Short mmCIF file of C-alpha atoms in Angstrom, two decimals:
data_model
loop_
_atom_site.label_atom_id
_atom_site.label_comp_id
_atom_site.label_asym_id
_atom_site.label_seq_id
_atom_site.Cartn_x
_atom_site.Cartn_y
_atom_site.Cartn_z
CA MET A 1 -66.53 15.82 -6.57
CA HIS A 2 -65.61 16.29 -10.20
CA GLU A 3 -68.25 19.03 -10.62
CA THR A 4 -66.54 20.96 -7.85
CA LEU A 5 -63.21 20.63 -9.59
CA SER A 6 -64.56 21.73 -12.98
CA ASN A 7 -65.78 24.94 -11.34
CA LEU A 8 -62.26 25.90 -10.35
CA PRO A 9 -60.96 28.51 -12.83
CA LEU A 10 -57.55 26.86 -13.16
CA LEU A 11 -58.97 23.49 -14.22
CA SER A 12 -62.00 24.54 -16.28
CA GLY A 13 -60.22 24.06 -19.61
CA LEU A 14 -59.45 20.39 -19.04
CA PRO A 15 -61.52 17.62 -20.67
CA ALA A 16 -64.08 15.77 -18.54
CA GLN A 17 -62.20 12.46 -18.39
CA VAL A 18 -59.10 14.12 -16.99
CA LEU A 19 -61.24 15.84 -14.37
CA VAL A 20 -62.87 12.56 -13.32
CA VAL A 21 -59.47 10.92 -12.90
CA LEU A 22 -58.22 13.99 -11.03
CA ALA A 23 -61.26 13.87 -8.74
CA MET A 24 -60.69 10.22 -7.97
CA VAL A 25 -57.00 10.66 -7.30
CA SER A 26 -57.74 13.50 -4.92
CA ALA A 27 -60.49 11.45 -3.24
CA GLY A 28 -58.00 8.58 -2.81
CA GLY A 29 -55.49 11.05 -1.43
CA ILE A 30 -58.05 12.39 1.04
CA ILE A 31 -58.86 8.87 2.26
CA LEU A 32 -55.17 8.08 2.58
CA GLY A 33 -54.59 11.30 4.51
CA CYS A 34 -57.56 10.55 6.77
CA ILE A 35 -56.20 7.09 7.57
CA ALA A 36 -52.67 8.31 8.21
CA VAL A 37 -53.68 11.33 10.31
CA GLY A 38 -56.59 9.53 11.97
CA GLY A 39 -54.45 6.49 12.77
CA MET A 40 -51.78 8.68 14.32
CA PHE A 41 -54.42 10.54 16.31
CA PHE A 42 -55.87 7.29 17.64
CA ILE A 43 -52.44 5.99 18.65
CA TRP A 44 -51.78 9.24 20.49
CA SER A 45 -55.20 9.19 22.18
CA GLU A 46 -54.74 5.55 23.15
CA ARG A 47 -51.52 6.46 24.93
CA LYS A 48 -53.11 9.49 26.58
CA VAL A 49 -56.18 7.55 27.75
CA ALA A 50 -53.97 4.72 29.00
CA GLY A 51 -51.85 7.25 30.83
CA TYR A 52 -54.74 8.95 32.58
CA ILE A 53 -56.37 5.60 33.49
CA GLN A 54 -53.09 4.58 35.12
CA SER A 55 -52.63 7.95 36.92
CA ARG A 56 -49.85 9.25 34.69
CA TYR A 57 -49.70 11.75 31.82
CA GLY A 58 -48.66 9.74 28.77
CA PRO A 59 -46.67 11.55 26.04
CA MET A 60 -46.16 15.22 27.02
CA TYR A 61 -43.23 16.73 25.09
CA VAL A 62 -43.25 16.24 21.32
CA GLY A 63 -45.34 18.88 19.54
CA GLY A 64 -45.91 21.15 22.51
CA TRP A 65 -49.48 20.70 23.69
CA HIS A 66 -49.81 17.32 25.48
CA GLY A 67 -47.43 15.60 23.07
CA VAL A 68 -49.82 15.72 20.07
CA LEU A 69 -47.05 15.04 17.57
CA GLN A 70 -45.70 11.98 19.41
CA SER A 71 -47.14 9.58 16.82
CA LEU A 72 -45.64 11.59 13.95
CA ALA A 73 -42.22 11.39 15.62
CA ASP A 74 -42.71 7.65 16.11
CA GLY A 75 -43.66 7.29 12.45
CA VAL A 76 -40.49 9.06 11.31
CA LYS A 77 -38.48 6.91 13.71
CA LEU A 78 -40.03 3.72 12.28
CA LEU A 79 -39.26 4.95 8.75
CA LEU A 80 -35.58 5.33 9.66
CA LYS A 81 -35.29 1.91 11.33
CA GLU A 82 -33.48 -1.05 9.80
CA ASP A 83 -35.66 -3.34 7.72
CA ILE A 84 -34.75 -6.80 9.03
CA TRP A 85 -36.13 -9.88 7.31
CA PRO A 86 -35.67 -13.26 8.95
CA GLU A 87 -33.52 -15.66 6.94
CA LYS A 88 -35.98 -18.54 7.07
CA ALA A 89 -39.02 -16.44 6.21
CA ASP A 90 -41.22 -17.29 3.26
CA LYS A 91 -40.35 -14.04 1.50
CA PRO A 92 -43.35 -13.42 -0.83
CA LEU A 93 -45.91 -14.23 1.88
CA TRP A 94 -43.97 -12.34 4.51
CA ARG A 95 -43.70 -9.19 2.37
CA MET A 96 -47.32 -9.30 1.26
CA ALA A 97 -48.81 -9.52 4.78
CA PRO A 98 -48.58 -5.87 5.95
CA LEU A 99 -49.97 -4.76 2.61
CA LEU A 100 -52.98 -7.06 2.94
CA VAL A 101 -53.71 -5.94 6.50
CA PHE A 102 -53.49 -2.28 5.50
CA LEU A 103 -55.53 -2.83 2.35
CA GLY A 104 -58.34 -4.49 4.33
CA ALA A 105 -58.77 -1.38 6.44
CA PHE A 106 -58.23 0.97 3.53
CA LEU A 107 -60.83 -0.67 1.27
CA SER A 108 -63.56 -0.36 3.90
CA PHE A 109 -62.95 3.40 4.13
CA VAL A 110 -64.14 3.92 0.55
CA VAL A 111 -67.80 3.23 1.36
CA LEU A 112 -68.06 5.00 4.72
CA PRO A 113 -70.83 7.63 4.40
CA PHE A 114 -69.59 10.83 6.06
CA GLY A 115 -72.50 12.75 4.56
CA PRO A 116 -75.24 12.30 1.92
CA ASN A 117 -72.85 13.37 -0.85
CA PHE A 118 -69.64 12.78 0.99
CA VAL A 119 -68.86 9.16 0.27
CA GLY A 120 -66.07 7.62 -1.81
CA ALA A 121 -68.19 4.96 -3.50
CA ASN A 122 -71.93 4.84 -2.87
CA LEU A 123 -72.48 1.08 -3.28
CA ASP A 124 -75.89 -0.59 -3.10
CA ILE A 125 -74.25 -3.48 -1.26
CA GLY A 126 -72.21 -1.24 1.06
CA LEU A 127 -72.76 -3.22 4.25
CA PHE A 128 -71.98 -6.51 2.54
CA TYR A 129 -68.87 -4.99 0.98
CA VAL A 130 -67.58 -3.87 4.39
CA MET A 131 -68.14 -7.34 5.83
CA ALA A 132 -66.18 -8.79 2.91
CA THR A 133 -63.24 -6.38 3.00
CA SER A 134 -62.86 -6.62 6.77
CA SER A 135 -62.18 -10.34 6.41
CA LEU A 136 -59.29 -9.55 4.05
CA VAL A 137 -57.33 -8.81 7.23
CA VAL A 138 -57.41 -12.53 8.07
CA MET A 139 -55.39 -13.26 4.93
CA GLY A 140 -52.75 -10.78 6.08
CA VAL A 141 -52.64 -12.25 9.57
CA ILE A 142 -52.30 -15.82 8.28
CA SER A 143 -49.64 -14.96 5.71
CA ALA A 144 -47.69 -12.97 8.32
CA GLY A 145 -47.76 -15.84 10.79
CA TRP A 146 -46.98 -18.54 8.29
CA GLY A 147 -44.43 -16.51 6.35
CA SER A 148 -42.44 -15.50 9.43
CA ASN A 149 -41.41 -19.10 10.11
CA ASN A 150 -41.54 -18.33 13.81
CA LYS A 151 -43.45 -20.48 16.28
CA TRP A 152 -44.97 -17.59 18.20
CA ALA A 153 -46.04 -15.86 15.04
CA LEU A 154 -47.68 -19.04 13.76
CA TYR A 155 -49.62 -19.58 16.99
CA GLY A 156 -50.70 -15.96 17.01
CA ALA A 157 -51.86 -16.18 13.40
CA LEU A 158 -53.84 -19.38 14.01
CA ARG A 159 -55.56 -17.88 17.02
CA GLY A 160 -56.21 -14.68 15.13
CA ALA A 161 -57.72 -16.47 12.17
CA ALA A 162 -59.92 -18.72 14.34
CA GLN A 163 -61.12 -15.71 16.30
CA VAL A 164 -61.82 -13.38 13.41
CA ILE A 165 -63.68 -15.95 11.32
CA SER A 166 -65.72 -17.13 14.32
CA TYR A 167 -66.86 -13.66 15.30
CA GLU A 168 -67.75 -12.78 11.75
CA ILE A 169 -70.84 -14.98 12.04
CA PRO A 170 -72.54 -13.26 15.03
CA LEU A 171 -71.44 -9.93 13.54
CA GLY A 172 -73.24 -10.64 10.27
CA LEU A 173 -76.29 -12.10 12.00
CA ALA A 174 -76.56 -9.06 14.29
CA LEU A 175 -76.70 -6.70 11.31
CA LEU A 176 -79.42 -8.67 9.50
CA PRO A 177 -82.47 -7.41 11.53
CA VAL A 178 -81.54 -3.86 10.57
CA VAL A 179 -81.24 -4.91 6.92
CA MET A 180 -84.68 -6.54 7.18
CA SER A 181 -86.12 -3.31 8.55
CA THR A 182 -84.57 -0.92 6.02
CA GLY A 183 -84.71 -3.32 3.07
CA SER A 184 -81.34 -2.16 1.80
CA LEU A 185 -77.64 -2.79 2.21
CA ASN A 186 -76.79 0.75 1.12
CA LEU A 187 -75.20 2.54 4.08
CA GLY A 188 -76.76 5.88 3.12
CA THR A 189 -80.26 4.38 2.99
CA ILE A 190 -79.76 2.76 6.39
CA ILE A 191 -78.83 6.15 7.85
CA GLN A 192 -81.76 7.92 6.20
CA ALA A 193 -84.09 5.44 7.91
CA GLN A 194 -82.92 6.95 11.22
CA ALA A 195 -83.59 10.62 10.37
CA GLY A 196 -85.41 12.93 12.75
CA TRP A 197 -85.44 12.81 16.52
CA ILE A 198 -83.07 10.63 18.50
CA HIS A 199 -85.69 7.93 19.19
CA ASN A 200 -85.47 6.99 15.51
CA TRP A 201 -81.97 5.66 15.99
CA HIS A 202 -81.86 1.91 15.71
CA LEU A 203 -80.08 1.67 19.06
CA LEU A 204 -83.18 3.01 20.83
CA ASN A 205 -85.52 0.65 19.00
CA PRO A 206 -86.07 -2.26 21.43
CA LEU A 207 -86.01 -4.71 18.51
CA PHE A 208 -82.40 -3.85 17.64
CA PHE A 209 -81.07 -3.42 21.16
CA VAL A 210 -79.66 -6.97 21.38
CA SER A 211 -78.21 -6.63 17.88
CA PHE A 212 -76.28 -3.54 18.91
CA TRP A 213 -74.57 -5.20 21.85
CA ILE A 214 -73.72 -8.32 19.85
CA TYR A 215 -72.28 -6.05 17.16
CA VAL A 216 -70.15 -4.00 19.57
CA ILE A 217 -68.69 -7.03 21.35
CA SER A 218 -68.07 -9.02 18.16
CA SER A 219 -66.44 -6.02 16.51
CA LEU A 220 -63.93 -5.87 19.36
CA ALA A 221 -63.01 -9.46 18.51
CA GLU A 222 -62.88 -8.61 14.79
CA VAL A 223 -60.21 -5.96 15.33
CA ASN A 224 -58.31 -8.05 17.92
CA ARG A 225 -58.81 -5.59 20.75
CA VAL A 226 -58.82 -6.39 24.46
CA PRO A 227 -60.48 -8.47 25.89
CA PHE A 228 -60.06 -10.41 22.62
CA ASP A 229 -56.42 -9.63 21.83
CA LEU A 230 -55.31 -13.26 21.86
CA PRO A 231 -53.41 -13.10 18.53
CA GLU A 232 -50.85 -10.74 20.07
CA THR A 233 -50.85 -11.66 23.77
CA GLU A 234 -47.52 -10.03 24.57
CA SER A 235 -47.02 -12.05 27.76
CA GLU A 236 -47.04 -15.43 26.00
CA LEU A 237 -46.51 -14.96 22.25
CA VAL A 238 -43.99 -12.05 22.24
CA SER A 239 -46.15 -10.03 19.85
CA GLY A 240 -48.05 -12.70 17.95
CA TYR A 241 -48.18 -12.65 14.17
CA HIS A 242 -46.15 -9.46 13.75
CA THR A 243 -43.22 -10.54 15.96
CA GLU A 244 -40.77 -10.60 13.05
CA TYR A 245 -41.67 -7.22 11.53
CA THR A 246 -39.62 -4.09 12.01
CA GLY A 247 -39.72 -0.52 10.80
CA MET A 248 -42.24 0.47 8.16
CA LYS A 249 -43.73 -3.02 7.80
CA PHE A 250 -44.59 -3.02 11.49
CA ALA A 251 -45.99 0.49 11.11
CA PHE A 252 -48.46 -0.73 8.48
CA PHE A 253 -49.74 -3.46 10.82
CA PHE A 254 -50.17 -0.85 13.50
CA LEU A 255 -51.83 1.72 11.25
CA GLY A 256 -54.10 -0.97 9.80
CA GLU A 257 -55.24 -1.99 13.28
CA TYR A 258 -56.18 1.56 14.25
CA ALA A 259 -57.86 2.25 10.90
CA ASP A 260 -59.86 -0.94 11.43
CA MET A 261 -60.98 0.31 14.84
CA PHE A 262 -62.37 3.40 13.14
CA VAL A 263 -64.07 1.34 10.42
CA VAL A 264 -65.97 -0.93 12.82
CA SER A 265 -66.95 2.11 14.89
CA ALA A 266 -68.14 3.98 11.82
CA ILE A 267 -70.23 0.99 10.71
CA GLY A 268 -71.69 0.76 14.22
CA VAL A 269 -72.57 4.46 14.02
CA THR A 270 -74.08 4.01 10.55
CA VAL A 271 -76.22 1.04 11.42
CA PHE A 272 -77.26 1.76 15.01
CA LEU A 273 -76.39 5.31 16.08
CA GLY A 274 -78.06 7.40 13.40
CA GLY A 275 -75.01 7.95 11.18
CA TRP A 276 -74.67 11.59 10.21
CA TYR A 277 -77.87 12.69 12.03
CA SER A 278 -77.48 14.42 15.37
CA GLY A 279 -80.81 13.23 16.80
CA ILE A 280 -82.15 16.79 16.97
CA PRO A 281 -83.76 17.82 13.65
CA ALA A 282 -82.82 21.50 14.11
CA LEU A 283 -79.12 20.61 14.14
CA ASP A 284 -79.23 18.51 10.98
CA VAL A 285 -77.63 20.89 8.49
CA PRO A 286 -75.59 19.29 5.68
CA ALA A 287 -72.46 21.21 6.69
CA LEU A 288 -72.42 19.50 10.09
CA PHE A 289 -73.03 15.95 8.84
CA PRO A 290 -69.38 14.84 8.47
CA LEU A 291 -68.51 16.36 11.84
CA ILE A 292 -71.35 14.57 13.63
CA PHE A 293 -70.47 11.27 11.96
CA ILE A 294 -66.79 11.55 12.86
CA LEU A 295 -67.50 12.61 16.45
CA LYS A 296 -69.81 9.65 17.02
CA SER A 297 -67.25 7.27 15.53
CA PHE A 298 -64.52 8.78 17.71
CA PHE A 299 -66.68 8.15 20.72
CA LEU A 300 -66.94 4.43 19.88
CA VAL A 301 -63.17 4.31 19.28
CA PHE A 302 -62.73 5.90 22.69
CA VAL A 303 -64.91 3.17 24.21
CA GLN A 304 -62.65 0.55 22.63
CA ILE A 305 -59.56 2.23 24.10
CA TRP A 306 -61.26 2.57 27.47
CA LEU A 307 -62.12 -1.15 27.50
CA ARG A 308 -58.54 -2.08 26.62
CA TRP A 309 -57.20 -0.47 29.78
CA THR A 310 -60.02 -1.78 31.96
CA LEU A 311 -60.63 -5.44 31.15
CA PRO A 312 -58.37 -8.50 31.49
CA ARG A 313 -57.83 -10.84 28.54
CA LEU A 314 -59.96 -13.93 27.90
CA ARG A 315 -58.58 -17.43 27.39
CA VAL A 316 -58.88 -19.10 23.97
CA ASP A 317 -61.51 -21.58 25.17
CA GLN A 318 -63.57 -18.81 26.77
CA LEU A 319 -63.37 -16.80 23.56
CA MET A 320 -64.70 -19.68 21.48
CA TYR A 321 -67.32 -20.52 24.08
CA VAL A 322 -68.68 -16.98 24.07
CA CYS A 323 -68.82 -16.88 20.28
CA TRP A 324 -70.30 -20.26 19.39
CA LYS A 325 -72.42 -21.06 22.43
CA VAL A 326 -73.62 -17.61 23.48
CA PHE A 327 -73.53 -15.10 20.64
CA ILE A 328 -74.53 -17.28 17.69
CA PRO A 329 -77.62 -18.75 19.43
CA ILE A 330 -78.63 -15.31 20.74
CA ALA A 331 -78.10 -13.71 17.33
CA LEU A 332 -80.16 -16.44 15.62
CA ALA A 333 -82.95 -16.10 18.19
CA ASN A 334 -82.86 -12.33 17.79
CA LEU A 335 -83.20 -12.62 14.02
CA LEU A 336 -86.07 -15.07 14.37
CA LEU A 337 -87.84 -12.88 16.93
CA TYR A 338 -87.56 -9.85 14.69
CA GLY A 339 -89.02 -11.80 11.77
CA VAL A 340 -91.94 -13.06 13.89
CA ILE A 341 -92.74 -9.61 15.26
CA ARG A 342 -92.62 -7.95 11.85
CA THR A 343 -94.78 -10.68 10.30
CA VAL A 344 -97.35 -10.56 13.11
CA LEU A 345 -97.49 -6.75 13.12
CA SER A 346 -98.13 -6.64 9.40
CA MET B 1 -70.54 -0.43 -12.50
CA ASN B 2 -69.13 3.09 -12.30
CA ALA B 3 -69.47 2.99 -8.53
CA TYR B 4 -66.69 0.40 -8.39
CA ILE B 5 -64.09 2.45 -10.27
CA PRO B 6 -63.14 4.53 -7.18
CA ILE B 7 -62.48 1.27 -5.32
CA LEU B 8 -60.10 0.05 -8.01
CA LEU B 9 -58.35 3.38 -7.92
CA VAL B 10 -58.12 3.43 -4.14
CA VAL B 11 -56.65 -0.08 -4.19
CA SER B 12 -53.93 1.01 -6.57
CA ILE B 13 -53.20 4.13 -4.50
CA ALA B 14 -52.92 2.01 -1.35
CA VAL B 15 -50.59 -0.47 -3.03
CA VAL B 16 -48.37 2.29 -4.41
CA PHE B 17 -48.34 4.08 -1.05
CA THR B 18 -47.34 1.00 0.97
CA LEU B 19 -44.69 -0.11 -1.53
CA LEU B 20 -43.29 3.43 -1.67
CA PHE B 21 -42.90 3.65 2.09
CA VAL B 22 -41.43 0.17 2.45
CA VAL B 23 -38.85 0.96 -0.26
CA LEU B 24 -38.21 4.37 1.32
CA SER B 25 -37.51 2.80 4.69
CA ARG B 26 -35.10 0.34 3.07
CA VAL B 27 -33.26 3.28 1.47
CA LEU B 28 -33.25 5.54 4.54
CA GLY B 29 -32.72 2.93 7.24
CA PRO B 30 -29.35 1.44 8.19
CA SER B 31 -28.45 -2.06 7.11
CA HIS B 32 -26.14 -4.04 9.38
CA ARG B 33 -27.16 -7.62 8.83
CA THR B 34 -25.61 -9.88 11.47
CA PRO B 35 -26.37 -13.62 11.84
CA GLY B 36 -28.17 -13.02 15.14
CA LYS B 37 -30.65 -10.62 13.58
CA LEU B 38 -31.57 -13.01 10.81
CA THR B 39 -32.79 -15.82 13.07
CA ALA B 40 -36.38 -16.07 14.23
CA TYR B 41 -36.99 -14.18 17.46
CA GLU B 42 -38.13 -16.70 20.04
CA CYS B 43 -37.43 -14.90 23.31
CA GLY B 44 -33.68 -14.81 22.72
CA ILE B 45 -33.19 -18.56 22.94
CA PRO B 46 -31.77 -20.19 19.76
CA SER B 47 -34.70 -21.50 17.72
CA ARG B 48 -35.05 -25.28 17.83
CA GLY B 49 -36.84 -27.61 15.43
CA THR B 50 -39.08 -26.59 12.56
CA THR B 51 -42.16 -24.42 12.51
CA ASN B 52 -44.13 -27.24 10.92
CA LEU B 53 -45.63 -28.06 14.29
CA LYS B 54 -48.72 -30.05 15.01
CA PHE B 55 -51.39 -27.64 16.16
CA TYR B 56 -54.66 -28.16 17.92
CA VAL B 57 -57.23 -29.81 15.62
CA ARG B 58 -59.93 -27.43 16.90
CA PHE B 59 -58.53 -24.67 14.68
CA TYR B 60 -59.27 -26.85 11.67
CA VAL B 61 -62.74 -27.73 12.95
CA VAL B 62 -63.52 -24.04 13.53
CA ALA B 63 -62.45 -23.21 9.99
CA LEU B 64 -64.81 -25.90 8.64
CA LEU B 65 -67.70 -24.71 10.79
CA PHE B 66 -67.07 -21.14 9.74
CA LEU B 67 -67.27 -22.14 6.10
CA LEU B 68 -70.71 -23.68 6.64
CA PHE B 69 -72.14 -20.96 8.84
CA ASP B 70 -70.79 -18.08 6.83
CA LEU B 71 -72.27 -19.52 3.64
CA GLU B 72 -75.60 -19.89 5.40
CA THR B 73 -75.41 -16.29 6.61
CA VAL B 74 -74.72 -15.18 3.06
CA PHE B 75 -77.89 -16.97 1.94
CA LEU B 76 -79.83 -15.07 4.60
CA VAL B 77 -78.69 -11.67 3.28
CA PRO B 78 -80.78 -11.50 0.06
CA TRP B 79 -83.78 -12.74 2.00
CA ALA B 80 -83.29 -10.02 4.61
CA VAL B 81 -83.00 -7.34 1.92
CA SER B 82 -86.26 -8.32 0.22
CA PHE B 83 -88.14 -9.04 3.47
CA ARG B 84 -89.41 -5.48 3.86
CA SER B 85 -90.90 -5.23 0.40
CA PHE B 86 -92.69 -8.56 0.91
CA VAL B 87 -94.10 -7.37 4.25
CA GLU B 88 -95.36 -4.20 2.57
CA ARG B 89 -97.13 -6.31 -0.06
CA GLY B 90 -98.72 -8.38 2.71
CA MET B 91 -96.68 -11.47 1.88
CA GLY B 92 -94.45 -11.32 4.95
CA GLY B 93 -95.99 -14.49 6.40
CA GLN B 94 -95.25 -16.70 3.41
CA MET B 95 -91.77 -15.22 3.06
CA PHE B 96 -91.04 -15.87 6.70
CA VAL B 97 -92.32 -19.45 6.73
CA ALA B 98 -90.28 -20.22 3.62
CA MET B 99 -87.18 -19.00 5.36
CA LEU B 100 -88.00 -20.94 8.54
CA VAL B 101 -87.19 -24.19 6.71
CA PHE B 102 -83.69 -23.00 5.90
CA PHE B 103 -83.36 -21.43 9.33
CA GLY B 104 -84.39 -24.72 10.94
CA LEU B 105 -81.62 -26.53 9.06
CA LEU B 106 -79.14 -23.97 10.37
CA VAL B 107 -80.28 -24.44 13.97
CA VAL B 108 -80.31 -28.24 13.65
CA GLY B 109 -76.73 -28.03 12.36
CA LEU B 110 -75.69 -25.90 15.31
CA ILE B 111 -77.36 -28.28 17.81
CA TYR B 112 -75.70 -31.26 16.13
CA GLU B 113 -72.24 -29.67 16.38
CA TRP B 114 -72.89 -28.74 19.97
CA ARG B 115 -73.98 -32.27 20.94
CA LYS B 116 -71.08 -33.81 19.01
CA GLY B 117 -68.65 -31.73 21.05
CA ALA B 118 -67.25 -29.85 18.04
CA LEU B 119 -67.55 -26.61 19.98
CA GLU B 120 -65.66 -27.78 23.09
CA TRP B 121 -62.27 -26.16 23.62
CA GLU B 122 -60.08 -27.52 26.37
#
C-alpha cells in the first residue's frame, strides 16, 4: 500500500514514515467505508429479499432504482433523532456497549484476505484472531443489557451471552480439521491450499463436509440470526438488549450486526469455499480476486437473509440442546475421525 | 510485530468514528427530555421492582462449562497447527496418540456433564 502511495507524484517528496502512516490511515478509511456502505447494502438487500419472499416489493422510492438509497436515508434519519438515555441506566456501561459491538465487527475486517496482497493485516494467527475478536461482541451485548437497567434488555443479554459463548465451541472445533490439513492459521495460506480446480475447495473434500455445515449453522447463532435470534425476540423481549437505545447508538448495533454477518460469511468462504479462487484456473487473475471473494461472501450473506425469512425461531432449551448435545459431540467426533484418517493414510 | 500496527490504528479510527457520530447526533438531534422518556421501556407499563432479578441458574452453569471447553479448544489449536508437519515427518501416529489422552479427558468431561444433567434446559 505505501509503495503505491510513494509512486504518486504529489506525495513522492514526503518521508517514508509519513507515507506509512498515510497508507494506514487510508487503509482504515477504506475498511470503514466498506463497513458503512456494505452494511447499508445488506440492510437494503435484507428488506428487498424479505419483500419478495412475502410477495411485496420492499423499499421502492428513495434513490430511484428499487429504493437503493433507503438505508442511507434511514441512516440520516437516525442521526437526526433524539438521543434518549434512561435515567436509571448505568451510564459508562450503557455508553460503551454500541462501541464494543461495532468494534468487534470492525476488528475482524482487518484480517479478511480479499486478495493475496489485499489484506489489512496479514497475521500468522489470522483465524485465531477472528475467533477472538468475534467474541468481543458478547461484552457489548452484556454491558448493553446490564447497563440499560431494563428487565427485557437484561434477559436478552443473558440469552445472547449464553448462546454466543456456547456456539463458539462447535465453531472452533469445526475449523480445527482444516487447520490440521493446512498446518497454518494464516487465512491467506488456508486459501492457497485450495488453489486450482473447484474440487480443491475444502467444501468438496468429504473430510471437511461435516465441518462446513457445523460452521454455517453455528455462525448463524454467533451473529444472532434467525433461527437463533433469541436475544432480540421482538414478540417477547421488545427488542432484547438494545431496547433502550435510540438514534446513532442503535444504528451502531445495527451496523455491527450486519458487518458481523459479512465477517462470518467471509471466514466461511476463506476456510471452505476457496477464498479468492474462482474454482476455474483460467479465471484466476489477480485483478478478479477481490471481486470473487466479495461475491462468494455476498452469496453466504444472502443465504443468511433467506433463512431469516423462511425459518421459525427456536426455543432457548432447543438452542442449548442442539449446541451441547448435537454439535459438540459431532464436532469432536469429526475432529477425531480426521486425525485417525490422516494418521492411517500417512 | 509490525503486522499488528494496522490493527491498533484501525481500533483508534473505529473509536474516533463512533464517538464522532454519537456526539454529532447529540448536537443535531432534538432534546426534549420528559419524565416518561427517561423511564425504562417495558411495554408501556410503569416499571416495577428492580432489575436485580433472580435468573435461571443454567446461564451460570453454561458460562462455567464454556470456560472449561473453550480453554480445552484453545489447547487443541497449537496441536492442530503442528499436526501436518508431524505427519510429513512420519510422526503423525505418536502425535495423535499423545493428543488422544487430552481428547479423552475432554470427552469424559462432556459425558460427566451430560449424565449429571448440567446440559438439561427446561
